[in-house]
mmCIF file of C-alpha atoms in Angstrom:
data_model
loop_
_atom_site.group_PDB
_atom_site.id
_atom_site.type_symbol
_atom_site.label_atom_id
_atom_site.label_comp_id
_atom_site.label_asym_id
_atom_site.label_seq_id
_atom_site.Cartn_x
_atom_site.Cartn_y
_atom_site.Cartn_z
ATOM 1 C CA MET A 1 42.323 180.291 -22.362
ATOM 2 C CA ASN A 2 40.872 179.106 -18.643
ATOM 3 C CA ALA A 3 38.125 176.327 -17.705
ATOM 4 C CA LYS A 4 35.701 179.177 -17.199
ATOM 5 C CA THR A 5 36.030 180.726 -20.492
ATOM 6 C CA LEU A 6 36.043 176.909 -22.031
ATOM 7 C CA GLY A 7 32.573 176.540 -19.925
ATOM 8 C CA ILE A 8 30.620 178.937 -21.658
ATOM 9 C CA ILE A 9 31.796 178.074 -25.015
ATOM 10 C CA ALA A 10 30.460 174.542 -24.350
ATOM 11 C CA ALA A 11 27.681 175.828 -23.282
ATOM 12 C CA VAL A 12 27.230 178.584 -26.457
ATOM 13 C CA THR A 13 27.931 175.432 -28.856
ATOM 14 C CA LEU A 14 25.201 173.154 -27.026
ATOM 15 C CA ALA A 15 22.746 175.942 -27.170
ATOM 16 C CA ALA A 16 22.919 176.659 -30.852
ATOM 17 C CA LEU A 17 23.598 172.790 -31.374
ATOM 18 C CA ALA A 18 20.166 172.374 -30.129
ATOM 19 C CA ALA A 19 18.114 175.231 -31.471
ATOM 20 C CA ALA A 20 19.420 173.806 -35.052
ATOM 21 C CA VAL A 21 18.133 170.827 -34.676
ATOM 22 C CA GLY A 22 14.767 171.962 -33.483
ATOM 23 C CA LEU A 23 14.526 174.282 -36.474
ATOM 24 C CA ASN A 24 15.175 171.231 -38.668
ATOM 25 C CA HIS A 25 12.701 169.461 -36.765
ATOM 26 C CA SER A 26 9.990 172.211 -37.254
ATOM 27 C CA ARG A 27 10.710 172.185 -41.035
ATOM 28 C CA LYS A 28 10.010 168.312 -41.438
ATOM 29 C CA PRO A 29 6.590 168.348 -44.119
ATOM 30 C CA ALA A 30 3.713 167.227 -41.854
ATOM 31 C CA THR A 31 3.710 164.092 -43.091
ATOM 32 C CA GLU A 32 7.033 163.290 -40.851
ATOM 33 C CA LEU A 33 5.752 164.911 -38.227
ATOM 34 C CA ARG A 34 2.369 162.644 -38.131
ATOM 35 C CA THR A 35 1.371 159.308 -40.818
ATOM 36 C CA SER A 36 0.535 160.717 -43.778
ATOM 37 C CA GLN A 37 -3.421 158.841 -43.230
ATOM 38 C CA LEU A 38 -5.337 161.044 -40.995
ATOM 39 C CA VAL A 39 -7.276 157.813 -39.634
ATOM 40 C CA PRO A 40 -4.732 154.962 -40.239
ATOM 41 C CA GLY A 41 -6.044 151.758 -40.920
ATOM 42 C CA LEU A 42 -9.807 152.579 -41.197
ATOM 43 C CA LYS A 43 -9.860 151.411 -44.904
ATOM 44 C CA GLU A 44 -9.177 148.471 -44.241
ATOM 45 C CA GLU A 45 -11.567 148.114 -41.375
ATOM 46 C CA ILE A 46 -14.666 149.786 -43.014
ATOM 47 C CA ASN A 47 -16.441 146.654 -42.791
ATOM 48 C CA ALA A 48 -15.955 146.138 -39.106
ATOM 49 C CA ILE A 49 -17.488 149.587 -38.295
ATOM 50 C CA SER A 50 -20.738 148.925 -36.590
ATOM 51 C CA LYS A 51 -21.649 152.754 -35.193
ATOM 52 C CA VAL A 52 -21.223 156.121 -36.180
ATOM 53 C CA THR A 53 -22.202 158.882 -33.457
ATOM 54 C CA LEU A 54 -22.275 162.729 -34.766
ATOM 55 C CA THR A 55 -22.181 165.122 -31.770
ATOM 56 C CA GLY A 56 -22.364 168.615 -32.202
ATOM 57 C CA ALA A 57 -22.624 172.140 -30.217
ATOM 58 C CA GLY A 58 -23.431 171.864 -26.568
ATOM 59 C CA ASN A 59 -22.853 167.845 -26.553
ATOM 60 C CA GLN A 60 -26.522 167.411 -28.169
ATOM 61 C CA PRO A 61 -26.780 164.466 -30.575
ATOM 62 C CA ILE A 62 -26.886 164.554 -34.243
ATOM 63 C CA ALA A 63 -27.560 161.140 -35.357
ATOM 64 C CA VAL A 64 -26.568 157.783 -34.229
ATOM 65 C CA LEU A 65 -26.203 155.598 -37.116
ATOM 66 C CA GLU A 66 -26.101 151.982 -35.949
ATOM 67 C CA ARG A 67 -25.770 148.397 -38.342
ATOM 68 C CA ARG A 68 -28.038 145.880 -37.760
ATOM 69 C CA ASP A 69 -29.286 142.460 -38.978
ATOM 70 C CA ALA A 70 -31.436 144.420 -41.749
ATOM 71 C CA GLY A 71 -28.250 147.051 -42.464
ATOM 72 C CA TRP A 72 -28.133 150.557 -41.475
ATOM 73 C CA VAL A 73 -30.570 152.897 -39.429
ATOM 74 C CA VAL A 74 -30.629 156.002 -37.566
ATOM 75 C CA ALA A 75 -30.921 154.564 -34.198
ATOM 76 C CA SER A 76 -31.867 158.207 -32.934
ATOM 77 C CA ARG A 77 -35.164 158.401 -35.302
ATOM 78 C CA ASP A 78 -36.317 155.152 -34.133
ATOM 79 C CA GLY A 79 -34.009 152.935 -35.832
ATOM 80 C CA TYR A 80 -35.693 154.433 -38.853
ATOM 81 C CA PRO A 81 -33.169 153.074 -42.679
ATOM 82 C CA ALA A 82 -30.231 155.231 -42.932
ATOM 83 C CA ASP A 83 -29.002 156.272 -46.009
ATOM 84 C CA SER A 84 -26.181 153.738 -46.318
ATOM 85 C CA GLY A 85 -24.670 154.886 -49.178
ATOM 86 C CA LYS A 86 -24.591 158.364 -47.741
ATOM 87 C CA LEU A 87 -22.589 156.865 -44.621
ATOM 88 C CA ARG A 88 -20.193 154.767 -46.865
ATOM 89 C CA GLU A 89 -19.219 158.150 -49.122
ATOM 90 C CA PHE A 90 -18.277 159.929 -45.831
ATOM 91 C CA VAL A 91 -16.522 156.982 -44.016
ATOM 92 C CA LEU A 92 -14.370 156.734 -46.949
ATOM 93 C CA LYS A 93 -13.284 160.467 -47.654
ATOM 94 C CA LEU A 94 -12.193 159.846 -43.638
ATOM 95 C CA ALA A 95 -10.259 156.975 -44.923
ATOM 96 C CA ASP A 96 -8.670 158.468 -47.535
ATOM 97 C CA ALA A 97 -7.923 161.519 -46.040
ATOM 98 C CA THR A 98 -4.359 162.342 -45.401
ATOM 99 C CA VAL A 99 -2.713 165.060 -43.153
ATOM 100 C CA LEU A 100 -1.515 167.990 -45.147
ATOM 101 C CA GLU A 101 -0.216 170.105 -42.156
ATOM 102 C CA PRO A 102 -0.173 171.182 -38.409
ATOM 103 C CA LYS A 103 -1.735 173.596 -37.151
ATOM 104 C CA THR A 104 -2.405 175.402 -33.416
ATOM 105 C CA ALA A 105 -1.996 172.995 -30.328
ATOM 106 C CA ASN A 106 -3.397 176.311 -28.240
ATOM 107 C CA LYS A 107 -6.818 175.805 -27.152
ATOM 108 C CA ASP A 108 -7.388 179.721 -27.258
ATOM 109 C CA ARG A 109 -7.509 179.628 -31.046
ATOM 110 C CA TYR A 110 -9.132 176.315 -31.552
ATOM 111 C CA ALA A 111 -12.690 178.013 -32.463
ATOM 112 C CA THR A 112 -10.776 179.984 -35.202
ATOM 113 C CA LEU A 113 -10.455 176.830 -36.815
ATOM 114 C CA GLY A 114 -14.105 175.246 -35.516
ATOM 115 C CA VAL A 115 -12.249 172.217 -33.762
ATOM 116 C CA GLU A 116 -13.227 173.486 -30.200
ATOM 117 C CA ASP A 117 -14.497 171.142 -27.823
ATOM 118 C CA VAL A 118 -18.082 169.844 -28.799
ATOM 119 C CA THR A 119 -19.072 171.173 -25.108
ATOM 120 C CA ALA A 120 -18.937 174.211 -25.506
ATOM 121 C CA ALA A 121 -22.821 175.999 -26.768
ATOM 122 C CA ASP A 122 -20.997 177.624 -29.743
ATOM 123 C CA ALA A 123 -18.877 175.150 -31.439
ATOM 124 C CA LYS A 124 -18.822 174.914 -34.821
ATOM 125 C CA GLY A 125 -17.183 171.617 -35.161
ATOM 126 C CA ILE A 126 -18.790 168.222 -34.876
ATOM 127 C CA LEU A 127 -17.245 165.346 -33.254
ATOM 128 C CA VAL A 128 -17.516 161.816 -34.960
ATOM 129 C CA GLN A 129 -16.986 158.774 -33.279
ATOM 130 C CA ILE A 130 -16.580 155.224 -34.851
ATOM 131 C CA GLU A 131 -17.250 152.161 -33.305
ATOM 132 C CA GLY A 132 -15.856 148.798 -34.641
ATOM 133 C CA PRO A 133 -12.542 149.208 -35.831
ATOM 134 C CA LYS A 134 -9.679 147.921 -33.457
ATOM 135 C CA THR A 135 -8.669 151.564 -32.692
ATOM 136 C CA PRO A 136 -11.904 153.209 -32.188
ATOM 137 C CA VAL A 137 -12.377 157.194 -33.784
ATOM 138 C CA HIS A 138 -12.632 160.433 -31.756
ATOM 139 C CA LEU A 139 -12.407 163.229 -34.278
ATOM 140 C CA ILE A 140 -13.640 166.554 -34.130
ATOM 141 C CA VAL A 141 -14.191 167.421 -37.784
ATOM 142 C CA GLY A 142 -14.076 171.379 -37.848
ATOM 143 C CA ASN A 143 -14.343 174.461 -40.687
ATOM 144 C CA TYR A 144 -13.339 173.606 -44.393
ATOM 145 C CA ASN A 145 -10.643 175.958 -45.277
ATOM 146 C CA GLY A 146 -12.180 177.450 -48.051
ATOM 147 C CA GLN A 147 -9.806 180.577 -48.154
ATOM 148 C CA GLY A 148 -6.622 178.460 -48.285
ATOM 149 C CA GLY A 149 -6.594 175.978 -50.833
ATOM 150 C CA GLY A 150 -9.478 173.267 -49.701
ATOM 151 C CA GLY A 151 -9.048 170.681 -46.992
ATOM 152 C CA THR A 152 -10.751 170.429 -43.535
ATOM 153 C CA PHE A 153 -9.174 171.419 -40.060
ATOM 154 C CA VAL A 154 -9.473 168.138 -37.808
ATOM 155 C CA ARG A 155 -8.523 167.436 -34.217
ATOM 156 C CA GLY A 156 -8.363 164.105 -31.963
ATOM 157 C CA ALA A 157 -10.942 164.697 -29.524
ATOM 158 C CA ASP A 158 -7.944 163.654 -26.891
ATOM 159 C CA GLU A 159 -5.081 165.528 -28.685
ATOM 160 C CA ALA A 160 -3.926 169.380 -28.351
ATOM 161 C CA GLN A 161 -2.623 169.469 -32.175
ATOM 162 C CA SER A 162 -4.939 170.464 -34.859
ATOM 163 C CA TRP A 163 -4.046 169.472 -38.415
ATOM 164 C CA LEU A 164 -5.172 170.472 -41.970
ATOM 165 C CA ALA A 165 -6.294 167.393 -43.554
ATOM 166 C CA SER A 166 -7.438 166.773 -47.354
ATOM 167 C CA GLY A 167 -10.918 166.526 -48.914
ATOM 168 C CA THR A 168 -14.369 168.213 -47.437
ATOM 169 C CA LEU A 169 -14.542 166.222 -44.348
ATOM 170 C CA THR A 170 -18.053 167.917 -42.602
ATOM 171 C CA PRO A 171 -21.071 165.638 -42.218
ATOM 172 C CA ASP A 172 -23.974 167.030 -42.725
ATOM 173 C CA LYS A 173 -25.037 168.359 -39.434
ATOM 174 C CA ASN A 174 -29.406 167.493 -40.050
ATOM 175 C CA ALA A 175 -30.308 164.005 -38.399
ATOM 176 C CA GLY A 176 -33.093 163.977 -41.769
ATOM 177 C CA ASP A 177 -29.866 164.139 -43.971
ATOM 178 C CA TRP A 178 -29.142 160.376 -42.702
ATOM 179 C CA LEU A 179 -32.426 158.845 -43.822
ATOM 180 C CA SER A 180 -32.902 156.710 -46.503
ATOM 181 C CA ARG A 181 -35.407 159.717 -47.796
ATOM 182 C CA ASP A 182 -36.336 157.699 -50.851
ATOM 183 C CA LEU A 183 -39.656 156.344 -50.088
ATOM 184 C CA ALA A 184 -41.326 155.948 -53.206
ATOM 185 C CA ASP A 185 -41.499 155.802 -57.239
ATOM 186 C CA ILE A 186 -44.487 155.392 -59.347
ATOM 187 C CA PRO A 187 -44.504 157.492 -62.098
ATOM 188 C CA ALA A 188 -47.649 159.598 -63.014
ATOM 189 C CA ALA A 189 -47.403 157.856 -66.629
ATOM 190 C CA GLN A 190 -47.993 154.413 -64.745
ATOM 191 C CA ILE A 191 -51.176 155.595 -62.670
ATOM 192 C CA ALA A 192 -54.896 154.979 -63.786
ATOM 193 C CA GLU A 193 -56.937 157.363 -61.433
ATOM 194 C CA VAL A 194 -56.575 159.447 -58.217
ATOM 195 C CA THR A 195 -59.331 159.854 -56.128
ATOM 196 C CA ILE A 196 -59.141 162.578 -53.001
ATOM 197 C CA ASP A 197 -61.548 163.101 -50.374
ATOM 198 C CA LYS A 198 -60.972 166.462 -48.631
ATOM 199 C CA GLY A 199 -63.259 168.402 -46.638
ATOM 200 C CA GLY A 200 -66.409 166.446 -47.749
ATOM 201 C CA LYS A 201 -65.689 166.101 -51.318
ATOM 202 C CA THR A 202 -64.543 164.127 -53.715
ATOM 203 C CA LEU A 203 -62.078 164.920 -56.367
ATOM 204 C CA ARG A 204 -61.335 161.867 -58.841
ATOM 205 C CA VAL A 205 -58.834 162.144 -61.808
ATOM 206 C CA TYR A 206 -58.292 159.395 -64.514
ATOM 207 C CA LYS A 207 -57.217 158.278 -67.819
ATOM 208 C CA GLU A 208 -58.771 155.591 -69.761
ATOM 209 C CA ASN A 209 -55.609 154.590 -71.607
ATOM 210 C CA ALA A 210 -52.216 154.932 -70.491
ATOM 211 C CA SER A 211 -51.406 157.126 -73.896
ATOM 212 C CA ASP A 212 -53.689 159.571 -72.739
ATOM 213 C CA PRO A 213 -51.884 162.561 -73.249
ATOM 214 C CA ASN A 214 -53.611 164.151 -69.716
ATOM 215 C CA PHE A 215 -55.387 163.110 -66.739
ATOM 216 C CA ARG A 216 -59.365 163.828 -67.103
ATOM 217 C CA ILE A 217 -61.944 165.106 -64.012
ATOM 218 C CA ALA A 218 -64.644 163.186 -62.939
ATOM 219 C CA ASP A 219 -67.896 164.352 -62.214
ATOM 220 C CA LEU A 220 -67.386 168.121 -62.963
ATOM 221 C CA PRO A 221 -69.932 170.202 -61.546
ATOM 222 C CA LYS A 222 -72.447 171.674 -64.576
ATOM 223 C CA GLY A 223 -71.167 174.814 -65.600
ATOM 224 C CA ARG A 224 -67.720 174.169 -64.353
ATOM 225 C CA GLU A 225 -64.635 173.264 -66.997
ATOM 226 C CA PRO A 226 -60.930 172.266 -66.403
ATOM 227 C CA SER A 227 -58.828 175.276 -65.616
ATOM 228 C CA SER A 228 -56.581 173.830 -68.739
ATOM 229 C CA ASP A 229 -55.874 170.776 -70.749
ATOM 230 C CA ALA A 230 -52.710 169.387 -68.066
ATOM 231 C CA VAL A 231 -54.794 171.091 -64.701
ATOM 232 C CA ALA A 232 -55.579 167.394 -63.439
ATOM 233 C CA ASN A 233 -52.238 165.770 -64.046
ATOM 234 C CA ALA A 234 -50.765 167.523 -60.782
ATOM 235 C CA PRO A 235 -52.301 165.280 -58.377
ATOM 236 C CA ALA A 236 -50.971 162.093 -60.396
ATOM 237 C CA SER A 237 -47.593 162.966 -59.875
ATOM 238 C CA GLY A 238 -47.767 162.600 -55.729
ATOM 239 C CA LEU A 239 -45.808 159.620 -55.957
ATOM 240 C CA ALA A 240 -43.127 160.401 -58.428
ATOM 241 C CA GLY A 241 -39.863 160.437 -57.320
ATOM 242 C CA LEU A 242 -41.432 161.136 -53.495
ATOM 243 C CA ARG A 243 -38.355 161.662 -51.004
ATOM 244 C CA ILE A 244 -39.426 162.382 -47.505
ATOM 245 C CA ASP A 245 -37.965 165.111 -45.158
ATOM 246 C CA GLY A 246 -38.507 163.350 -42.155
ATOM 247 C CA VAL A 247 -39.939 160.442 -39.989
ATOM 248 C CA GLN A 248 -41.825 159.311 -36.761
ATOM 249 C CA LYS A 249 -42.852 156.522 -35.223
ATOM 250 C CA ALA A 250 -46.887 156.350 -36.167
ATOM 251 C CA ASP A 251 -48.058 155.566 -33.002
ATOM 252 C CA ALA A 252 -46.322 159.223 -32.028
ATOM 253 C CA GLY A 253 -49.993 160.854 -32.867
ATOM 254 C CA ALA A 254 -53.195 160.156 -34.866
ATOM 255 C CA ALA A 255 -53.767 161.710 -37.645
ATOM 256 C CA PRO A 256 -56.364 164.345 -36.958
ATOM 257 C CA GLU A 257 -59.673 163.955 -38.323
ATOM 258 C CA GLN A 258 -59.952 166.631 -41.105
ATOM 259 C CA ALA A 259 -56.312 164.838 -42.832
ATOM 260 C CA LEU A 260 -57.418 164.470 -46.409
ATOM 261 C CA LYS A 261 -57.386 160.920 -47.598
ATOM 262 C CA ALA A 262 -55.895 160.213 -51.183
ATOM 263 C CA ARG A 263 -56.088 156.699 -53.255
ATOM 264 C CA PHE A 264 -53.705 156.040 -55.878
ATOM 265 C CA VAL A 265 -54.882 152.964 -58.310
ATOM 266 C CA ALA A 266 -52.026 152.290 -61.333
ATOM 267 C CA PHE A 267 -52.822 150.623 -64.571
ATOM 268 C CA ASP A 268 -51.416 147.097 -63.269
ATOM 269 C CA GLY A 269 -53.108 147.018 -59.913
ATOM 270 C CA ARG A 270 -51.324 148.497 -57.286
ATOM 271 C CA GLN A 271 -52.777 150.515 -55.084
ATOM 272 C CA VAL A 272 -51.658 153.437 -52.618
ATOM 273 C CA ASP A 273 -53.661 154.556 -50.129
ATOM 274 C CA VAL A 274 -52.397 158.143 -48.324
ATOM 275 C CA THR A 275 -53.341 160.005 -45.484
ATOM 276 C CA ALA A 276 -51.997 163.862 -45.193
ATOM 277 C CA TRP A 277 -52.406 166.590 -43.607
ATOM 278 C CA GLU A 278 -50.403 170.130 -42.324
ATOM 279 C CA GLN A 279 -49.586 170.898 -38.912
ATOM 280 C CA GLY A 280 -47.439 173.332 -37.080
ATOM 281 C CA GLY A 281 -46.057 174.331 -40.544
ATOM 282 C CA LYS A 282 -45.162 170.396 -41.875
ATOM 283 C CA HIS A 283 -46.631 168.539 -43.830
ATOM 284 C CA TYR A 284 -46.894 164.476 -42.777
ATOM 285 C CA GLY A 285 -48.311 161.408 -44.303
ATOM 286 C CA GLN A 286 -49.101 157.432 -43.941
ATOM 287 C CA PHE A 287 -49.410 155.170 -46.180
ATOM 288 C CA THR A 288 -50.038 151.585 -47.222
ATOM 289 C CA ALA A 289 -49.662 149.683 -50.419
ATOM 290 C CA SER A 290 -52.310 147.031 -51.791
ATOM 291 C CA LEU A 291 -52.949 145.126 -55.099
ATOM 292 C CA ASP A 292 -56.368 144.899 -56.955
ATOM 293 C CA GLU A 293 -55.686 141.462 -58.453
ATOM 294 C CA ALA A 294 -58.722 141.956 -60.504
ATOM 295 C CA ARG A 295 -57.272 144.801 -62.373
ATOM 296 C CA ALA A 296 -53.919 143.108 -62.163
ATOM 297 C CA GLY A 297 -55.337 139.961 -63.788
ATOM 298 C CA ALA A 298 -56.752 142.532 -66.537
ATOM 299 C CA HIS A 299 -53.523 144.398 -67.305
ATOM 300 C CA ILE A 300 -51.756 140.643 -67.245
ATOM 301 C CA GLN A 301 -54.131 139.602 -70.162
ATOM 302 C CA ALA A 302 -54.126 142.827 -71.986
ATOM 303 C CA ALA A 303 -49.942 142.406 -72.045
ATOM 304 C CA GLN A 304 -50.204 138.653 -72.884
ATOM 305 C CA ASP A 305 -52.632 139.636 -76.277
ATOM 306 C CA THR A 306 -50.354 142.102 -77.138
ATOM 307 C CA ALA A 307 -47.057 139.757 -77.119
ATOM 308 C CA LYS A 308 -49.235 137.086 -78.650
ATOM 309 C CA ALA A 309 -50.347 139.266 -81.956
ATOM 310 C CA GLU A 310 -46.823 141.240 -82.401
ATOM 311 C CA HIS A 311 -45.504 137.512 -82.044
ATOM 312 C CA GLU A 312 -47.962 136.290 -84.718
ATOM 313 C CA ALA A 313 -47.358 139.147 -86.702
ATOM 314 C CA ALA A 314 -43.875 138.421 -86.762
ATOM 315 C CA ALA A 315 -44.136 135.141 -87.677
ATOM 316 C CA ALA A 316 -46.679 135.735 -90.674
ATOM 317 C CA LYS A 317 -43.645 137.976 -92.107
ATOM 318 C CA ALA A 318 -41.103 135.149 -91.465
ATOM 319 C CA ALA A 319 -43.222 132.755 -93.723
ATOM 320 C CA ALA A 320 -43.282 135.340 -96.081
ATOM 321 C CA GLY A 321 -39.763 135.264 -96.677
ATOM 322 C CA ASP A 322 -38.240 138.238 -94.075
ATOM 323 C CA ALA A 323 -36.035 136.086 -92.013
ATOM 324 C CA ASN A 324 -35.323 138.841 -89.829
ATOM 325 C CA ALA A 325 -38.749 138.631 -88.609
ATOM 326 C CA ALA A 326 -38.249 135.295 -87.216
ATOM 327 C CA ALA A 327 -38.113 135.049 -83.491
ATOM 328 C CA ALA A 328 -38.872 132.675 -80.577
ATOM 329 C CA PRO A 329 -42.144 133.063 -78.928
ATOM 330 C CA PRO A 330 -42.096 135.150 -75.842
ATOM 331 C CA PRO A 331 -43.121 133.647 -72.224
ATOM 332 C CA ALA A 332 -46.228 134.961 -72.843
ATOM 333 C CA VAL A 333 -47.138 132.821 -75.881
ATOM 334 C CA ALA A 334 -44.780 130.234 -75.057
ATOM 335 C CA ASP A 335 -46.111 129.355 -71.379
ATOM 336 C CA PRO A 336 -48.898 132.020 -70.481
ATOM 337 C CA GLY A 337 -50.021 130.360 -67.201
ATOM 338 C CA LYS A 338 -46.634 130.586 -66.073
ATOM 339 C CA ASP A 339 -45.992 133.937 -67.369
ATOM 340 C CA ARG A 340 -49.333 135.088 -65.874
ATOM 341 C CA GLU A 341 -48.004 133.939 -62.434
ATOM 342 C CA ASP A 342 -44.547 135.443 -62.755
ATOM 343 C CA ARG A 343 -46.057 139.072 -63.643
ATOM 344 C CA LEU A 344 -48.505 138.183 -60.428
ATOM 345 C CA ALA A 345 -45.913 137.405 -58.627
ATOM 346 C CA GLU A 346 -43.894 140.598 -58.983
ATOM 347 C CA LEU A 347 -46.648 142.651 -58.948
ATOM 348 C CA LYS A 348 -46.878 141.064 -55.330
ATOM 349 C CA LYS A 349 -43.586 141.787 -54.440
ATOM 350 C CA GLN A 350 -43.209 145.547 -55.310
ATOM 351 C CA VAL A 351 -46.143 146.135 -53.230
ATOM 352 C CA GLY A 352 -45.166 143.884 -50.308
ATOM 353 C CA ASP A 353 -41.762 145.965 -50.552
ATOM 354 C CA LEU A 354 -43.531 149.157 -50.347
ATOM 355 C CA ASP A 355 -45.958 148.179 -47.765
ATOM 356 C CA ARG A 356 -43.310 147.341 -45.569
ATOM 357 C CA ARG A 357 -41.742 150.241 -46.589
ATOM 358 C CA PHE A 358 -44.718 152.455 -45.097
ATOM 359 C CA ALA A 359 -45.755 150.168 -42.196
ATOM 360 C CA GLY A 360 -45.828 151.744 -38.667
ATOM 361 C CA TRP A 361 -44.373 155.192 -39.677
ATOM 362 C CA THR A 362 -45.769 158.898 -40.239
ATOM 363 C CA PHE A 363 -43.247 160.719 -42.776
ATOM 364 C CA GLU A 364 -43.176 164.210 -43.171
ATOM 365 C CA LEU A 365 -43.320 165.331 -47.188
ATOM 366 C CA PRO A 366 -41.895 168.036 -49.025
ATOM 367 C CA ALA A 367 -44.425 170.595 -49.346
ATOM 368 C CA HIS A 368 -44.968 170.875 -52.879
ATOM 369 C CA LYS A 369 -45.794 166.921 -52.914
ATOM 370 C CA TYR A 370 -48.363 167.780 -49.931
ATOM 371 C CA ALA A 371 -49.677 170.042 -52.583
ATOM 372 C CA SER A 372 -50.191 167.949 -55.516
ATOM 373 C CA LEU A 373 -52.557 165.973 -53.246
ATOM 374 C CA ASP A 374 -54.051 169.423 -51.616
ATOM 375 C CA LYS A 375 -56.513 169.658 -54.773
ATOM 376 C CA SER A 376 -60.487 169.715 -54.847
ATOM 377 C CA ILE A 377 -62.573 170.008 -57.965
ATOM 378 C CA ASP A 378 -63.011 174.027 -57.520
ATOM 379 C CA ASP A 379 -59.119 173.909 -57.650
ATOM 380 C CA LEU A 380 -59.018 172.292 -60.851
ATOM 381 C CA SER A 381 -61.769 173.898 -62.534
ATOM 382 C CA LYS A 382 -63.359 176.989 -63.384
ATOM 383 C CA PRO A 383 -66.933 178.505 -64.619
ATOM 384 C CA VAL A 384 -67.645 177.796 -68.199
ATOM 385 C CA GLU A 385 -66.773 181.034 -70.076
ATOM 386 C CA ALA A 386 -69.848 181.927 -71.990
ATOM 387 C CA LYS A 387 -69.350 182.017 -75.832
ATOM 388 C CA PRO A 388 -69.647 185.493 -77.706
ATOM 389 C CA ALA A 389 -73.220 186.214 -79.075
ATOM 390 C CA ALA A 390 -72.753 185.773 -82.564
ATOM 391 C CA PRO A 391 -73.026 188.580 -84.668
ATOM 392 C CA ALA A 392 -76.541 189.287 -86.486
ATOM 393 C CA LYS A 393 -76.841 189.115 -89.869
ATOM 394 C CA LYS A 394 -77.507 191.648 -92.101
ATOM 395 C CA LYS A 395 -80.425 192.451 -93.785
#
């Protein structure tokens, strides 16, 4: 065997070894090709996060969320409070996500997975940038792998390799979804009356007692009656579970002259005034909160009187030999002055918290909430039905 033949054999052997090594490497599990965590160390540094930026197609910002002294805000929405729970849930999903397997590193195939650069006008993914941790995060979150067993396609913004990661990681693409949307929650059961001024006409619905089953319509014109027993209940539900669809600074535009005005008065003296209007197919509202201290005082007195009567009844039972009826006097009886101060202070705190939440903002309201306010007496009543004449008596 000559030298030339030995050289050929050696070259072939080396090529075969190289191919074997390459084949063995390509068959390694994804956890060996890259660390198992999608974003290593993020979970340990969650409290260090100071800013999260979401960017969509055409490099257009979706939402910029920043942590400030008072908490998380949506900076791209004039600094309105953010839904911090939703944000934390999203970041924890990223922190818990693991790499399942490598996908394409060919940029011509990125769009199939939704991980193309977001500079593209038709990009399907979202660029997630997280600032604050020692290693900032720049991750393009693409399509959910719905047809392939779950997971989400992702790619580091500065990397060629894309990956399939565990979990549903796609963030909301609507800036409004990152707002703290809960605005107020005063159930109709706590409302004593609602007055609505609309187009020069006034509607007032009320309850004399919280236990009344339905609201009544005040000052019904002669010849009209409620459309149904429960028809006046709708306006009173306007502040129950009220969530906003959007928000803007109040000075961005004044309310139009034809805006309706509504006042909600609770049995305990809390009041909420609303100015609401429709514009461009959307519904807007501005709110203020205050306390009617005279009504609040009467409400507290009634509650104390009830507590005293109940305590005296229990004491009478105990004196008659019912040991189970014995009980220490409640605060309303033991120290009515302090109890009154504490109850009034709590009401003032609730009103203050509400008014601070309202101040300086115009809120976009859900259509059904606006519809509950957009009422008049004519909307809730009908002409009195003529009673059929009694049959003539037979002679």
